[in-house]
Amino acid sequence: MLAGVLAAAVPFGVQLVVDTSAHAAQVTTLYYSSSGAPDYVTQIDQAAANWNNAVTDVRLVKGGSATIVFHETNDGQGSYTSTDGHGHGQIYLDRQQVAEGFAPTRIAAHELGHNLGLPDDYSGPCSEVMSGHGPGTSCTNAVPSAAEAAQVQRDWANAFAAVGGVRQAE
Ligand SMILES: [Zn+2]
């Protein structure tokens, strides 16, 4: 059976290809690149896998025409992302922050969360990835909480069609 394919134009000159053949929900595939963060390729892949294990409406796949691009820095400014919250962003992983003891897989999962539309929740528990540095370096959890996964699942159920403006988040 041929899959119905709907291409929706989005900013940055790329297209999100949405497979509409799924029975209930659409599934959006987002491609990411980790080649700009060579020290953290394994951790980035694990963070993406953690999201893929938690949600089904959106998939993170390495390669292709990446719209989520990882970089690494060493300036002590902390990790951050510039993203529209709808699957397009530049993610910067700070090696000094990792040296301070923050787990890079958790950082990657957190920044991916921003690219999937989630805001910071620094006062949240370690069981959330969006609590970020809030719980301190002892928190290494890189698996989204059930509530975080549910929010992303809801937001992407219709391919997260409403595109937001690019913003920067830590
Ligand atoms: Zn953040």
mmCIF file of C-alpha atoms and ligand atoms in Angstrom:
data_model
loop_
_atom_site.group_PDB
_atom_site.id
_atom_site.type_symbol
_atom_site.label_atom_id
_atom_site.label_comp_id
_atom_site.label_asym_id
_atom_site.label_seq_id
_atom_site.Cartn_x
_atom_site.Cartn_y
_atom_site.Cartn_z
ATOM 1 C CA MET A 1 0.000 0.000 0.000
ATOM 2 C CA LEU A 2 1.317 3.381 -0.890
ATOM 3 C CA ALA A 3 1.719 5.798 1.952
ATOM 4 C CA GLY A 4 -0.010 9.106 1.560
ATOM 5 C CA VAL A 5 2.536 11.862 1.905
ATOM 6 C CA LEU A 6 1.804 15.443 2.740
ATOM 7 C CA ALA A 7 4.593 17.950 2.502
ATOM 8 C CA ALA A 8 4.127 21.060 4.564
ATOM 9 C CA ALA A 9 6.295 24.058 3.938
ATOM 10 C CA VAL A 10 8.059 25.325 7.016
ATOM 11 C CA PRO A 11 10.735 27.961 7.590
ATOM 12 C CA PHE A 12 14.437 27.500 6.996
ATOM 13 C CA GLY A 13 13.893 26.212 3.497
ATOM 14 C CA VAL A 14 13.221 22.667 4.543
ATOM 15 C CA GLN A 15 10.176 20.487 4.366
ATOM 16 C CA LEU A 16 8.628 18.339 6.999
ATOM 17 C CA VAL A 17 7.355 15.209 5.306
ATOM 18 C CA VAL A 18 4.373 13.865 7.144
ATOM 19 C CA ASP A 19 3.261 10.307 6.613
ATOM 20 C CA THR A 20 -0.513 10.440 6.678
ATOM 21 C CA SER A 21 -0.984 6.711 6.188
ATOM 22 C CA ALA A 22 -0.899 6.032 9.903
ATOM 23 C CA HIS A 23 -4.244 4.924 11.216
ATOM 24 C CA ALA A 24 -4.815 7.474 13.903
ATOM 25 C CA ALA A 25 -2.026 9.931 14.504
ATOM 26 C CA GLN A 26 0.380 11.392 12.025
ATOM 27 C CA VAL A 27 4.006 10.576 12.577
ATOM 28 C CA THR A 28 6.550 13.304 11.986
ATOM 29 C CA THR A 29 10.171 12.372 11.437
ATOM 30 C CA LEU A 30 12.720 14.930 12.550
ATOM 31 C CA TYR A 31 16.292 14.506 11.460
ATOM 32 C CA TYR A 32 19.181 15.492 13.649
ATOM 33 C CA SER A 33 22.904 15.849 13.176
ATOM 34 C CA SER A 34 25.487 15.172 15.859
ATOM 35 C CA SER A 35 28.604 15.591 13.729
ATOM 36 C CA GLY A 36 29.160 19.055 15.193
ATOM 37 C CA ALA A 37 29.392 17.572 18.684
ATOM 38 C CA PRO A 38 31.893 14.741 18.159
ATOM 39 C CA ASP A 39 32.530 14.240 21.879
ATOM 40 C CA TYR A 40 28.857 13.531 22.571
ATOM 41 C CA VAL A 41 27.631 11.432 19.651
ATOM 42 C CA THR A 42 26.802 8.439 21.842
ATOM 43 C CA GLN A 43 25.009 10.566 24.426
ATOM 44 C CA ILE A 44 23.017 12.430 21.770
ATOM 45 C CA ASP A 45 21.918 9.162 20.195
ATOM 46 C CA GLN A 46 20.857 7.875 23.615
ATOM 47 C CA ALA A 47 18.908 11.053 24.337
ATOM 48 C CA ALA A 48 17.108 10.755 21.001
ATOM 49 C CA ALA A 49 16.392 7.086 21.694
ATOM 50 C CA ASN A 50 14.926 8.023 25.060
ATOM 51 C CA TRP A 51 12.488 10.391 23.363
ATOM 52 C CA ASN A 52 11.682 7.799 20.698
ATOM 53 C CA ASN A 53 10.922 5.290 23.424
ATOM 54 C CA ALA A 54 8.592 7.760 25.108
ATOM 55 C CA VAL A 55 6.520 9.076 22.191
ATOM 56 C CA THR A 56 5.188 7.817 18.878
ATOM 57 C CA ASP A 57 3.864 10.925 17.127
ATOM 58 C CA VAL A 58 7.334 12.276 16.416
ATOM 59 C CA ARG A 59 10.520 10.379 15.648
ATOM 60 C CA LEU A 60 14.088 11.599 15.965
ATOM 61 C CA VAL A 61 16.349 10.084 13.323
ATOM 62 C CA LYS A 62 20.026 10.804 12.785
ATOM 63 C CA GLY A 63 21.001 11.858 9.287
ATOM 64 C CA GLY A 64 19.038 13.134 6.360
ATOM 65 C CA SER A 65 18.567 16.855 5.981
ATOM 66 C CA ALA A 66 18.904 17.589 9.666
ATOM 67 C CA THR A 67 16.776 20.364 11.098
ATOM 68 C CA ILE A 68 18.095 19.802 14.631
ATOM 69 C CA VAL A 69 21.828 20.390 14.624
ATOM 70 C CA PHE A 70 24.104 19.706 17.580
ATOM 71 C CA HIS A 71 27.290 21.619 18.240
ATOM 72 C CA GLU A 72 29.690 21.629 21.151
ATOM 73 C CA THR A 73 31.201 24.638 22.835
ATOM 74 C CA ASN A 74 33.774 25.138 25.570
ATOM 75 C CA ASP A 75 33.009 28.618 26.811
ATOM 76 C CA GLY A 76 31.394 27.891 30.167
ATOM 77 C CA GLN A 77 28.252 29.719 29.100
ATOM 78 C CA GLY A 78 26.186 26.597 29.594
ATOM 79 C CA SER A 79 24.357 24.479 27.085
ATOM 80 C CA TYR A 80 21.503 26.037 25.178
ATOM 81 C CA THR A 81 19.434 25.897 22.047
ATOM 82 C CA SER A 82 17.993 28.321 19.562
ATOM 83 C CA THR A 83 14.801 26.684 18.370
ATOM 84 C CA ASP A 84 11.307 27.322 17.097
ATOM 85 C CA GLY A 85 10.112 24.549 19.407
ATOM 86 C CA HIS A 86 8.758 22.776 16.370
ATOM 87 C CA GLY A 87 11.629 20.601 15.303
ATOM 88 C CA HIS A 88 14.106 23.175 14.053
ATOM 89 C CA GLY A 89 17.034 24.265 16.139
ATOM 90 C CA GLN A 90 20.693 24.618 16.853
ATOM 91 C CA ILE A 91 21.781 22.900 20.061
ATOM 92 C CA TYR A 92 25.020 23.821 21.804
ATOM 93 C CA LEU A 93 26.493 21.433 24.370
ATOM 94 C CA ASP A 94 29.001 23.087 26.690
ATOM 95 C CA ARG A 95 31.981 20.888 27.551
ATOM 96 C CA GLN A 96 32.699 22.974 30.654
ATOM 97 C CA GLN A 97 29.200 22.303 31.936
ATOM 98 C CA VAL A 98 29.833 18.599 31.464
ATOM 99 C CA ALA A 99 33.168 18.971 33.260
ATOM 100 C CA GLU A 100 31.263 20.510 36.175
ATOM 101 C CA GLY A 101 29.449 17.215 36.483
ATOM 102 C CA PHE A 102 26.260 17.657 34.496
ATOM 103 C CA ALA A 103 25.396 14.516 32.536
ATOM 104 C CA PRO A 104 25.643 15.109 28.786
ATOM 105 C CA THR A 105 22.874 12.640 27.936
ATOM 106 C CA ARG A 106 20.533 14.544 30.231
ATOM 107 C CA ILE A 107 21.603 17.848 28.696
ATOM 108 C CA ALA A 108 20.959 16.504 25.195
ATOM 109 C CA ALA A 109 17.543 15.135 26.195
ATOM 110 C CA HIS A 110 16.683 18.514 27.754
ATOM 111 C CA GLU A 111 17.665 20.527 24.685
ATOM 112 C CA LEU A 112 15.836 18.080 22.432
ATOM 113 C CA GLY A 113 12.821 18.670 24.661
ATOM 114 C CA HIS A 114 12.961 22.372 23.777
ATOM 115 C CA ASN A 115 13.106 21.478 20.094
ATOM 116 C CA LEU A 116 10.023 19.334 20.631
ATOM 117 C CA GLY A 117 8.211 22.290 22.188
ATOM 118 C CA LEU A 118 8.694 21.941 25.927
ATOM 119 C CA PRO A 119 9.620 24.875 28.186
ATOM 120 C CA ASP A 120 12.052 24.868 31.087
ATOM 121 C CA ASP A 121 10.845 23.677 34.475
ATOM 122 C CA TYR A 122 13.915 24.228 36.628
ATOM 123 C CA SER A 123 11.976 23.738 39.862
ATOM 124 C CA GLY A 124 10.762 20.346 38.692
ATOM 125 C CA PRO A 125 12.060 16.998 39.949
ATOM 126 C CA CYS A 126 14.911 14.924 38.555
ATOM 127 C CA SER A 127 12.331 12.657 36.925
ATOM 128 C CA GLU A 128 11.744 15.440 34.394
ATOM 129 C CA VAL A 129 14.337 16.238 31.760
ATOM 130 C CA MET A 130 13.066 19.817 31.497
ATOM 131 C CA SER A 131 14.102 20.510 35.093
ATOM 132 C CA GLY A 132 17.582 20.773 33.565
ATOM 133 C CA HIS A 133 20.279 21.891 35.981
ATOM 134 C CA GLY A 134 17.679 22.534 38.692
ATOM 135 C CA PRO A 135 18.120 19.243 40.582
ATOM 136 C CA GLY A 136 21.918 19.558 40.421
ATOM 137 C CA THR A 137 24.709 17.385 39.100
ATOM 138 C CA SER A 138 23.558 14.325 41.044
ATOM 139 C CA CYS A 139 20.595 14.098 38.696
ATOM 140 C CA THR A 140 21.542 12.140 35.598
ATOM 141 C CA ASN A 141 18.062 11.175 34.440
ATOM 142 C CA ALA A 142 17.732 11.548 30.669
ATOM 143 C CA VAL A 143 14.341 9.877 30.289
ATOM 144 C CA PRO A 144 11.327 12.202 29.872
ATOM 145 C CA SER A 145 8.686 11.958 32.548
ATOM 146 C CA ALA A 146 5.279 10.541 31.644
ATOM 147 C CA ALA A 147 3.839 14.064 31.714
ATOM 148 C CA GLU A 148 6.570 15.422 29.457
ATOM 149 C CA ALA A 149 6.068 12.572 27.010
ATOM 150 C CA ALA A 150 2.303 13.087 27.062
ATOM 151 C CA GLN A 151 2.695 16.793 26.310
ATOM 152 C CA VAL A 152 4.975 16.122 23.329
ATOM 153 C CA GLN A 153 2.660 13.370 22.146
ATOM 154 C CA ARG A 154 -0.303 15.775 22.214
ATOM 155 C CA ASP A 155 1.600 18.594 20.555
ATOM 156 C CA TRP A 156 2.791 16.417 17.677
ATOM 157 C CA ALA A 157 -0.432 14.495 17.137
ATOM 158 C CA ASN A 158 -1.134 16.733 14.140
ATOM 159 C CA ALA A 159 2.491 17.308 13.178
ATOM 160 C CA PHE A 160 2.641 20.375 15.426
ATOM 161 C CA ALA A 161 1.476 22.409 12.461
ATOM 162 C CA ALA A 162 1.494 25.819 14.143
ATOM 163 C CA VAL A 163 5.090 26.934 13.845
ATOM 164 C CA GLY A 164 6.400 29.188 16.578
ATOM 165 C CA GLY A 165 9.058 31.840 16.466
ATOM 166 C CA VAL A 166 12.669 31.033 17.095
ATOM 167 C CA ARG A 167 13.662 31.563 20.692
ATOM 168 C CA GLN A 168 16.692 30.789 22.772
ATOM 169 C CA ALA A 169 16.548 28.609 25.844
ATOM 170 C CA GLU A 170 19.138 27.231 28.203
HETATM 171 ZN ZN ZN B 1 16.230 24.546 29.031
#
